[in-house]
Amino acid sequence: MDGSRQEEKEDSTFTSISLVDDIEHSSRIWHPRLKRLLSKMMNADMDVDAENQVELEEKTRLINQVLELQHTLEDLSARVDAVKEENLKLKSENQVLGQYIENLMSASSVFQTTDTKSKRK
C-alpha cells in the first residue's frame, strides 16, 4: 500500500458516513449485512433519542418540582416570619394586660389579703 491510500484509509475511519439516508435508494451498492448493521444503528439511534427524550422530560419534571418546592419553602418561610411577629405582638399585649389586672387587683379591697387572725384578737 502506498502512503496516500494508508492516509485515506485512516481518515475514513474517523469520517461519518452521510449515505445512511440513501440506503433504500442504493440497495444494489450495499452488502446486505452492512444494510442490516446500518439499519440497526439507525434504530439504536432512535432508541437513544427516545431514551434521551424520556430523560429530558424527567429532568424537566424534576426541575419544575424543585422550583415549586422552592416557592412553597419561600411561602412557608414568610408565614413563619409573620407568625413570629404576631407572637411577639401578642406577648407584649399580654404583659400589658397582666400589669393592668395586677394594678386593678391591688387597688380593689376585694383582692386585698386580710390577716383574719390579727383582726380576731
mmCIF file of C-alpha atoms in Angstrom:
data_model
loop_
_atom_site.group_PDB
_atom_site.id
_atom_site.type_symbol
_atom_site.label_atom_id
_atom_site.label_comp_id
_atom_site.label_asym_id
_atom_site.label_seq_id
_atom_site.Cartn_x
_atom_site.Cartn_y
_atom_site.Cartn_z
ATOM 1 C CA MET A 1 0.000 0.000 0.000
ATOM 2 C CA ASP A 2 1.274 3.415 -0.797
ATOM 3 C CA GLY A 3 1.221 6.309 1.707
ATOM 4 C CA SER A 4 -1.774 8.137 0.225
ATOM 5 C CA ARG A 5 -4.002 5.040 0.452
ATOM 6 C CA GLN A 6 -2.896 4.468 4.040
ATOM 7 C CA GLU A 7 -3.798 8.062 4.954
ATOM 8 C CA GLU A 8 -7.096 7.751 3.087
ATOM 9 C CA LYS A 9 -7.903 4.555 4.962
ATOM 10 C CA GLU A 10 -7.034 6.142 8.330
ATOM 11 C CA ASP A 11 -9.119 9.217 7.522
ATOM 12 C CA SER A 12 -12.110 7.108 6.524
ATOM 13 C CA THR A 13 -12.286 5.500 9.974
ATOM 14 C CA PHE A 14 -12.902 8.910 11.534
ATOM 15 C CA THR A 15 -15.283 10.219 8.889
ATOM 16 C CA SER A 16 -19.005 9.865 9.423
ATOM 17 C CA ILE A 17 -20.942 8.286 6.593
ATOM 18 C CA SER A 18 -23.616 10.577 5.205
ATOM 19 C CA LEU A 19 -25.090 7.897 2.964
ATOM 20 C CA VAL A 20 -27.296 6.381 5.661
ATOM 21 C CA ASP A 21 -30.330 8.221 4.281
ATOM 22 C CA ASP A 22 -29.737 6.669 0.868
ATOM 23 C CA ILE A 23 -29.803 3.006 1.967
ATOM 24 C CA GLU A 24 -33.094 2.264 0.233
ATOM 25 C CA HIS A 25 -32.087 4.135 -2.929
ATOM 26 C CA SER A 26 -28.765 2.396 -3.416
ATOM 27 C CA SER A 27 -29.523 -1.142 -2.315
ATOM 28 C CA ARG A 28 -27.521 -2.688 -5.122
ATOM 29 C CA ILE A 29 -24.350 -0.998 -3.783
ATOM 30 C CA TRP A 30 -24.678 -2.027 -0.110
ATOM 31 C CA HIS A 31 -23.954 -5.506 1.106
ATOM 32 C CA PRO A 32 -26.976 -6.989 2.954
ATOM 33 C CA ARG A 33 -25.045 -7.326 6.211
ATOM 34 C CA LEU A 34 -23.973 -3.703 6.022
ATOM 35 C CA LYS A 35 -27.567 -2.674 5.350
ATOM 36 C CA ARG A 36 -28.736 -4.597 8.436
ATOM 37 C CA LEU A 37 -25.956 -3.100 10.507
ATOM 38 C CA LEU A 38 -26.804 0.424 9.393
ATOM 39 C CA SER A 39 -30.489 -0.245 9.972
ATOM 40 C CA LYS A 40 -29.731 -1.466 13.498
ATOM 41 C CA MET A 41 -27.593 1.593 14.113
ATOM 42 C CA MET A 42 -30.411 3.869 12.945
ATOM 43 C CA ASN A 43 -32.883 2.016 15.196
ATOM 44 C CA ALA A 44 -30.412 2.253 18.061
ATOM 45 C CA ASP A 45 -30.114 5.989 17.394
ATOM 46 C CA MET A 46 -33.889 6.266 17.504
ATOM 47 C CA ASP A 47 -33.916 4.277 20.768
ATOM 48 C CA VAL A 48 -31.231 6.574 22.177
ATOM 49 C CA ASP A 49 -33.232 9.588 21.022
ATOM 50 C CA ALA A 50 -36.324 8.151 22.729
ATOM 51 C CA GLU A 51 -34.308 7.482 25.888
ATOM 52 C CA ASN A 52 -32.848 10.985 25.718
ATOM 53 C CA GLN A 53 -36.358 12.381 25.301
ATOM 54 C CA VAL A 54 -37.551 10.426 28.347
ATOM 55 C CA GLU A 55 -34.537 11.608 30.338
ATOM 56 C CA LEU A 56 -35.114 15.187 29.217
ATOM 57 C CA GLU A 57 -38.786 15.005 30.207
ATOM 58 C CA GLU A 58 -37.824 13.528 33.582
ATOM 59 C CA LYS A 59 -35.236 16.267 34.159
ATOM 60 C CA THR A 60 -37.770 18.926 33.188
ATOM 61 C CA ARG A 61 -40.337 17.416 35.550
ATOM 62 C CA LEU A 62 -37.804 17.315 38.379
ATOM 63 C CA ILE A 63 -36.699 20.904 37.751
ATOM 64 C CA ASN A 64 -40.320 22.056 37.814
ATOM 65 C CA GLN A 65 -40.887 20.118 41.027
ATOM 66 C CA VAL A 66 -37.793 21.699 42.620
ATOM 67 C CA LEU A 67 -38.953 25.173 41.589
ATOM 68 C CA GLU A 68 -42.403 24.507 43.029
ATOM 69 C CA LEU A 69 -40.856 23.291 46.287
ATOM 70 C CA GLN A 70 -38.654 26.404 46.418
ATOM 71 C CA HIS A 71 -41.712 28.619 46.055
ATOM 72 C CA THR A 72 -43.512 26.629 48.747
ATOM 73 C CA LEU A 73 -40.489 26.994 51.038
ATOM 74 C CA GLU A 74 -40.412 30.756 50.429
ATOM 75 C CA ASP A 75 -44.128 30.975 51.248
ATOM 76 C CA LEU A 76 -43.692 28.914 54.405
ATOM 77 C CA SER A 77 -40.708 30.990 55.481
ATOM 78 C CA ALA A 78 -42.706 34.202 55.014
ATOM 79 C CA ARG A 79 -45.574 32.671 57.022
ATOM 80 C CA VAL A 80 -43.199 31.688 59.845
ATOM 81 C CA ASP A 81 -41.849 35.251 59.962
ATOM 82 C CA ALA A 82 -45.393 36.645 60.106
ATOM 83 C CA VAL A 83 -46.366 34.233 62.903
ATOM 84 C CA LYS A 84 -43.230 35.142 64.900
ATOM 85 C CA GLU A 85 -44.065 38.827 64.566
ATOM 86 C CA GLU A 86 -47.682 38.218 65.637
ATOM 87 C CA ASN A 87 -46.454 36.120 68.578
ATOM 88 C CA LEU A 88 -44.194 38.943 69.814
ATOM 89 C CA LYS A 89 -47.068 41.414 69.487
ATOM 90 C CA LEU A 90 -49.409 39.141 71.461
ATOM 91 C CA LYS A 91 -46.780 38.580 74.191
ATOM 92 C CA SER A 92 -46.400 42.318 74.574
ATOM 93 C CA GLU A 93 -50.175 42.798 74.782
ATOM 94 C CA ASN A 94 -50.394 40.001 77.367
ATOM 95 C CA GLN A 95 -47.759 41.708 79.522
ATOM 96 C CA VAL A 96 -49.686 44.998 79.372
ATOM 97 C CA LEU A 97 -52.954 43.251 80.249
ATOM 98 C CA GLY A 98 -51.284 41.297 83.052
ATOM 99 C CA GLN A 99 -49.889 44.509 84.561
ATOM 100 C CA TYR A 100 -53.280 46.190 84.223
ATOM 101 C CA ILE A 101 -55.012 43.304 86.003
ATOM 102 C CA GLU A 102 -52.420 43.363 88.803
ATOM 103 C CA ASN A 103 -52.973 47.114 89.248
ATOM 104 C CA LEU A 104 -56.760 46.625 89.404
ATOM 105 C CA MET A 105 -56.419 43.819 91.918
ATOM 106 C CA SER A 106 -54.100 45.799 94.142
ATOM 107 C CA ALA A 107 -56.462 48.806 94.048
ATOM 108 C CA SER A 108 -59.538 46.742 94.926
ATOM 109 C CA SER A 109 -60.271 45.879 98.552
ATOM 110 C CA VAL A 110 -61.863 42.590 97.475
ATOM 111 C CA PHE A 111 -58.499 41.210 96.423
ATOM 112 C CA GLN A 112 -56.581 42.616 99.399
ATOM 113 C CA THR A 113 -55.088 39.931 101.591
ATOM 114 C CA THR A 114 -56.511 40.108 105.008
ATOM 115 C CA ASP A 115 -54.977 38.687 108.085
ATOM 116 C CA THR A 116 -58.041 37.249 109.785
ATOM 117 C CA LYS A 117 -56.116 36.072 112.814
ATOM 118 C CA SER A 118 -54.876 39.564 113.698
ATOM 119 C CA LYS A 119 -58.401 41.044 113.361
ATOM 120 C CA ARG A 120 -59.894 38.446 115.736
ATOM 121 C CA LYS A 121 -57.559 39.284 118.537
#
